[in-house]
PDB file of C-alpha atoms in Angstrom:
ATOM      1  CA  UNK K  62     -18.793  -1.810  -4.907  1.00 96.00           C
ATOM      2  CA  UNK K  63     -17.398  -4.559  -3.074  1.00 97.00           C
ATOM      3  CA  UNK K  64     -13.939  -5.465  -3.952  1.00 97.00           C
ATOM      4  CA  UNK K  65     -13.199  -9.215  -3.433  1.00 96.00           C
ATOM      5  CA  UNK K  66      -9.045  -8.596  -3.166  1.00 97.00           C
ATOM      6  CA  UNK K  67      -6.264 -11.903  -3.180  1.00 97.00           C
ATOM      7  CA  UNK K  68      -3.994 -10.047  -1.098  1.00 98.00           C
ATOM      8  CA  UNK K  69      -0.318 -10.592  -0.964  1.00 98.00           C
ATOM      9  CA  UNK K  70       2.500  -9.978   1.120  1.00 98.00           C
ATOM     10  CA  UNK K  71       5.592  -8.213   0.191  1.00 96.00           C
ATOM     11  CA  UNK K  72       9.118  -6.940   2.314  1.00 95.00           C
ATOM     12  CA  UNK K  73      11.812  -4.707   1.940  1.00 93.00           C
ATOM     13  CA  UNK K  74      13.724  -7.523   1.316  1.00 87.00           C
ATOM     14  CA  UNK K  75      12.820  -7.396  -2.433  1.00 76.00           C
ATOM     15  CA  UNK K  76      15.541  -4.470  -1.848  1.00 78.00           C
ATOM     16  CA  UNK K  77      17.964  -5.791   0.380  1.00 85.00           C
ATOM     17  CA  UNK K  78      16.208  -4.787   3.816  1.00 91.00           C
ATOM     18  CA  UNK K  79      15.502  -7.302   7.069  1.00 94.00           C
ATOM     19  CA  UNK K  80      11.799  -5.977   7.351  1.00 96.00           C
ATOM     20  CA  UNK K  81       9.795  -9.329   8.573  1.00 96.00           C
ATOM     21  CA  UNK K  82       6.355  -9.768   8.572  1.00 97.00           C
ATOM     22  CA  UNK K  83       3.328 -11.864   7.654  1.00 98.00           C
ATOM     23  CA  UNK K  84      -0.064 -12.360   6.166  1.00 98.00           C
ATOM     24  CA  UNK K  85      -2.878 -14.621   7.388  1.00 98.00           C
ATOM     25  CA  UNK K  86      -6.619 -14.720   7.291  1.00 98.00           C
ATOM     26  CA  UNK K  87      -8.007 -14.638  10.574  1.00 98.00           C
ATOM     27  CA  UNK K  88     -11.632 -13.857  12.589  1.00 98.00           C
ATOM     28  CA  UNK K  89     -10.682 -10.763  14.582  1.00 98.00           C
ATOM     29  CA  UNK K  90     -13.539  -9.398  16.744  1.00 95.00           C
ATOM     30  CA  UNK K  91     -16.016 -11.675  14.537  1.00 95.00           C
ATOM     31  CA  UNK K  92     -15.180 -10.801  11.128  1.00 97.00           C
ATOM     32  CA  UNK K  93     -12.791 -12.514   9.048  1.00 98.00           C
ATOM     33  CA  UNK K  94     -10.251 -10.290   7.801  1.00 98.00           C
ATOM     34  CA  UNK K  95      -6.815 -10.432   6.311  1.00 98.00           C
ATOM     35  CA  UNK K  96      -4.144  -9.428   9.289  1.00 98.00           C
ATOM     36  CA  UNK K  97      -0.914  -7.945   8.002  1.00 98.00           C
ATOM     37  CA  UNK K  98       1.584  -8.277  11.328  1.00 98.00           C
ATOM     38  CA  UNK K  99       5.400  -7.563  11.022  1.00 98.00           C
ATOM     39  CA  UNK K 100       8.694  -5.877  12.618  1.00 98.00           C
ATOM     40  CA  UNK K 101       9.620  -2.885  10.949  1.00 97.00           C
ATOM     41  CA  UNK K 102      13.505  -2.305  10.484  1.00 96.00           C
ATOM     42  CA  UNK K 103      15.297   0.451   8.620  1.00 95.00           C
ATOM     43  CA  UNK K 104      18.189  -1.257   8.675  1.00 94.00           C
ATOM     44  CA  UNK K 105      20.345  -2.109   5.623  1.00 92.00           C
ATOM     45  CA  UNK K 106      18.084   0.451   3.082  1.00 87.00           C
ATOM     46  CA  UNK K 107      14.298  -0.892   4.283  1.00 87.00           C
ATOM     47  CA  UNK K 108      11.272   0.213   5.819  1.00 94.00           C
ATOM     48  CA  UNK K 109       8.617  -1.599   5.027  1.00 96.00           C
ATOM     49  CA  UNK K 110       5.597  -4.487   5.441  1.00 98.00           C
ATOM     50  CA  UNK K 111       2.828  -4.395   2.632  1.00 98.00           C
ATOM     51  CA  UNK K 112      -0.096  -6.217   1.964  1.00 98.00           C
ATOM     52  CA  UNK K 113      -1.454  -5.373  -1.684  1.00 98.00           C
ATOM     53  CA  UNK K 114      -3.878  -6.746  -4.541  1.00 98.00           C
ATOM     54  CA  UNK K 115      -4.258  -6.343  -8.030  1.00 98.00           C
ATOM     55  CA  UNK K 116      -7.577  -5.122  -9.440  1.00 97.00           C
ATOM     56  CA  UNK K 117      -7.679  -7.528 -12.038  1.00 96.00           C
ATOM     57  CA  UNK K 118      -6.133 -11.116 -12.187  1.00 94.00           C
ATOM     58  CA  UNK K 119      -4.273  -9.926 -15.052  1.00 95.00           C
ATOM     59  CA  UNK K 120      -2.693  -7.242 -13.332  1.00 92.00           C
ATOM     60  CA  UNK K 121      -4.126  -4.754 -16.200  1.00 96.00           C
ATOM     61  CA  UNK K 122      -5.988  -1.707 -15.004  1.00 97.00           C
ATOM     62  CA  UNK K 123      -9.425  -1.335 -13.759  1.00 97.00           C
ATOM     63  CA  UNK K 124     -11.365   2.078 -14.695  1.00 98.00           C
ATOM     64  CA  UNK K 125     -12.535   3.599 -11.071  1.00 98.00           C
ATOM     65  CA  UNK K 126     -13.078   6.511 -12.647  1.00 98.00           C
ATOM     66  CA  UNK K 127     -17.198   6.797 -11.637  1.00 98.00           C
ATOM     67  CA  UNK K 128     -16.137   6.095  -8.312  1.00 98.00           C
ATOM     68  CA  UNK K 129     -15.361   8.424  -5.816  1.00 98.00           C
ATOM     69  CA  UNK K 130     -12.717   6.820  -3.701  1.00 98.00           C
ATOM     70  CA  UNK K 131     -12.049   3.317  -1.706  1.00 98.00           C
ATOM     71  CA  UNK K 132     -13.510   2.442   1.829  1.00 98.00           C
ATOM     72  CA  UNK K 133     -11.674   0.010   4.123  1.00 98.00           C
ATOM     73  CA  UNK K 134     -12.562  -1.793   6.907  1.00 98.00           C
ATOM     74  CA  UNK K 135      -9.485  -1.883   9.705  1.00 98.00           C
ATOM     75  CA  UNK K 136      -8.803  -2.957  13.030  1.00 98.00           C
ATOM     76  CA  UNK K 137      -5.326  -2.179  14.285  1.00 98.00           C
ATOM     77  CA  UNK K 138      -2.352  -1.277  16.719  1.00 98.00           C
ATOM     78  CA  UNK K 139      -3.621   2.333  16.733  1.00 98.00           C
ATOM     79  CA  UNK K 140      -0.187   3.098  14.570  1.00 98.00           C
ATOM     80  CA  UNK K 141      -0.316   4.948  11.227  1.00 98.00           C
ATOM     81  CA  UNK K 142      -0.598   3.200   8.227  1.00 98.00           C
ATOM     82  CA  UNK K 143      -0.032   3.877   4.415  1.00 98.00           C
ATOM     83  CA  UNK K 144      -2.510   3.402   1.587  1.00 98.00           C
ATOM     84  CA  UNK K 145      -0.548   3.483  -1.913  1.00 98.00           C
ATOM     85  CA  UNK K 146      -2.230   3.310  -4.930  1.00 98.00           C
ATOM     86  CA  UNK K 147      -0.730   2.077  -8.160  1.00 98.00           C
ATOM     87  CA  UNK K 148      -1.872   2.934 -11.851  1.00 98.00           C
ATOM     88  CA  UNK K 149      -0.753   1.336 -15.096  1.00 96.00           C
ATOM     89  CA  UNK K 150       0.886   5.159 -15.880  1.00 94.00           C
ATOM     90  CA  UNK K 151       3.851   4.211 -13.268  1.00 96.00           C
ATOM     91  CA  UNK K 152       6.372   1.676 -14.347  1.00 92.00           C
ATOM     92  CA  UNK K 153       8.775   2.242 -11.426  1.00 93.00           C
ATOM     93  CA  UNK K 154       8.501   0.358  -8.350  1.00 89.00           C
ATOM     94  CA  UNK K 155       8.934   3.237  -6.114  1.00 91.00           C
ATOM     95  CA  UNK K 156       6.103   5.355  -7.756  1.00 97.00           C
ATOM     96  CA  UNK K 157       2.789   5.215  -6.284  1.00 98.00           C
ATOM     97  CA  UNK K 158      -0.198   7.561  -5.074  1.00 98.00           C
ATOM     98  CA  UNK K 159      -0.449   7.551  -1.216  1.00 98.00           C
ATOM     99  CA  UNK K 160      -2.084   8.531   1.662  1.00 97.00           C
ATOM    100  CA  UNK K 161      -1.597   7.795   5.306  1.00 97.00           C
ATOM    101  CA  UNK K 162      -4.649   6.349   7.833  1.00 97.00           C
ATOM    102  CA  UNK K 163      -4.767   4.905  10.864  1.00 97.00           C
ATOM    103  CA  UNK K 164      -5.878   1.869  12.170  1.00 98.00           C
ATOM    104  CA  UNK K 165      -7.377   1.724  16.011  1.00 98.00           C
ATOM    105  CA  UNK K 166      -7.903  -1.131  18.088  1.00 97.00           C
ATOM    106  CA  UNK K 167     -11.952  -1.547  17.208  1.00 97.00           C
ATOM    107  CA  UNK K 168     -13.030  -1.939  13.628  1.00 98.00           C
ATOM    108  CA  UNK K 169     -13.454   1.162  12.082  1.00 98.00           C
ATOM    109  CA  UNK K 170     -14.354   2.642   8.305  1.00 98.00           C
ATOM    110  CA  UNK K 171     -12.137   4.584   6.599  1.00 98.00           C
ATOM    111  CA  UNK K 172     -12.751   6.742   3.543  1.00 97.00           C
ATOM    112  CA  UNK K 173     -10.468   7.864   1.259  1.00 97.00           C
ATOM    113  CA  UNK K 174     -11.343  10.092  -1.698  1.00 98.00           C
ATOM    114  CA  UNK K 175      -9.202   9.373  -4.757  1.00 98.00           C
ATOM    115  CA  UNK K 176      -9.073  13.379  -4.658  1.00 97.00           C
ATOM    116  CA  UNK K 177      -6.791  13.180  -1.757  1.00 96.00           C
ATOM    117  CA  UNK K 178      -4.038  10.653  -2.968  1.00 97.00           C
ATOM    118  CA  UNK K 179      -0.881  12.225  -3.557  1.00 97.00           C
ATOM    119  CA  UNK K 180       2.002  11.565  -6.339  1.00 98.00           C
ATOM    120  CA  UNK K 181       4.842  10.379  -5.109  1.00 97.00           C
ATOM    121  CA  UNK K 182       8.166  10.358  -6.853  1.00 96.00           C
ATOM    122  CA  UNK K 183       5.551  10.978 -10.420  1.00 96.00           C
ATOM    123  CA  UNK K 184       4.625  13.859 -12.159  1.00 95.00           C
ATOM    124  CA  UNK K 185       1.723  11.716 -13.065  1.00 95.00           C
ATOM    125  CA  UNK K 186      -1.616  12.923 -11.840  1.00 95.00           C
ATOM    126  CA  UNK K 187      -3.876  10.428 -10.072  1.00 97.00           C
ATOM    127  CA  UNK K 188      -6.243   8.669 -12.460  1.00 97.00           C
ATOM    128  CA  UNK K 189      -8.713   6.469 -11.189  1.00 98.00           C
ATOM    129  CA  UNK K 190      -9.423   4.945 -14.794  1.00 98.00           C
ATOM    130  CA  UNK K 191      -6.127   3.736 -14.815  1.00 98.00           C
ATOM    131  CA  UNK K 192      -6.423   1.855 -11.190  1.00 98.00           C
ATOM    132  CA  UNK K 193      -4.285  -1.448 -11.231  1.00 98.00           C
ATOM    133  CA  UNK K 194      -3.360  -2.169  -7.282  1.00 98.00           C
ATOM    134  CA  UNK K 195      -4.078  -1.438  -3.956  1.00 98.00           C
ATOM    135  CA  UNK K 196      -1.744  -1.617  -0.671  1.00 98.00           C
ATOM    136  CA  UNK K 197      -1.738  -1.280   2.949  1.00 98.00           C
ATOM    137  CA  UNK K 198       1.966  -0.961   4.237  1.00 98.00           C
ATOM    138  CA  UNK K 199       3.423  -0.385   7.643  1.00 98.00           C
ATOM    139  CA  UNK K 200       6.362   1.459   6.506  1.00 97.00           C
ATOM    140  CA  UNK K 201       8.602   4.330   6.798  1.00 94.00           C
ATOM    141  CA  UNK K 202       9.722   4.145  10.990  1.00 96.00           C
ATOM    142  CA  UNK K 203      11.005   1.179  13.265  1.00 96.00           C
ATOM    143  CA  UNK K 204       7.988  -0.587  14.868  1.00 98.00           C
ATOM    144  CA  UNK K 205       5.621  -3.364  15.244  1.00 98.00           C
ATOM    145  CA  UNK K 206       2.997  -3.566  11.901  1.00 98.00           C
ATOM    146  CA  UNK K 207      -0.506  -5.206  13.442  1.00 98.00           C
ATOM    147  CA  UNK K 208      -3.334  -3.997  10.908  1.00 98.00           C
ATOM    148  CA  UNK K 209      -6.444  -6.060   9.442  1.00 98.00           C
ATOM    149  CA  UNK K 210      -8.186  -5.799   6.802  1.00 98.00           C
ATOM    150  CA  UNK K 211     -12.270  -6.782   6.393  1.00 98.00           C
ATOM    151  CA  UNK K 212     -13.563  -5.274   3.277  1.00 98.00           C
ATOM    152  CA  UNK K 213     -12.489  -3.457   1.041  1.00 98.00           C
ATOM    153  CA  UNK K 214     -15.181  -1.140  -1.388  1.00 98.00           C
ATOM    154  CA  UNK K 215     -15.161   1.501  -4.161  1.00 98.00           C
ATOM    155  CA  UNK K 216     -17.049   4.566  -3.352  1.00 98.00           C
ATOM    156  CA  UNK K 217     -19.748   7.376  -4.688  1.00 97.00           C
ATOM    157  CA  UNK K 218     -20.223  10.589  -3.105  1.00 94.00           C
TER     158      UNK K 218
END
């Protein structure tokens, strides 16, 4: 299932860090794509670029759960990437489900089963029927953030 995302970009400076970055659409390699670029500075507590979407317009949860996992379409700097999952079961900021990808310098598929997404700073198990937002974030080490996004799709085995 295609996903038809409104992404949005977010900084460390929501808590206090210099992180700077940007968002655009733009055709990369003839496909139009979203194209998350950014320095990434640990300075003063931060660490991280994101570009995320809600689900839903209301931000309430969307039930994955007869899906298998999410599929995106990226082109990148050939640096490692995060995918963080949020659920409606997290109410702090800094909770989320994650895995790490990365994104080459050609366009490329990548798979994720839900399976694989691991708690972080939860005790909360992964559930997909409680899916509210995806996110893509260079984060985590000093460097330069260049990943795009084309599509992004929900998944059966």
């Amino acid at each position: 299932m295609k996903l038809s995302p409104v992404w949005e970009y977010i900084a460390d400076g929501v808590m206090g860090g210099i992180s700077k970055g940007q968002l655009k659409p733009q055709n990369l390699n003839g496909r139009n794509a979203m194209r998350l670029t950014g320095q990434v500075s640990l300075d003063n507590n931060g660490g991280f670029v994101q570009m995320a979407f809600d689900l839903r317009p209301d931000g309430c949860a969307f039930d994955a759960s007869t899906w298998s996992g999410i599929e995106l379409d990226v082109l990148g700097n050939s640096e490692t990437y995060d995918l963080r999952l949020r659920t409606d079961q997290l109410n702090r900021p800094w909770q989320s489900f994650r895995t790490d990808f990365t994104a080459p310098s050609n366009w490329i598929t990548r798979r994720v089963a839900f399976a694989d997404m691991q708690p972080h700073r939860t005790e909360q198990r992964f559930n997909p029927a409680h899916l509210r937002r995806i996110g893509v974030l260079g984060i985590g080490r000093e460097f330069a953030a260049d990943v795009a996004v084309s599509a992004v799709r929900l998944y059966r085995d």
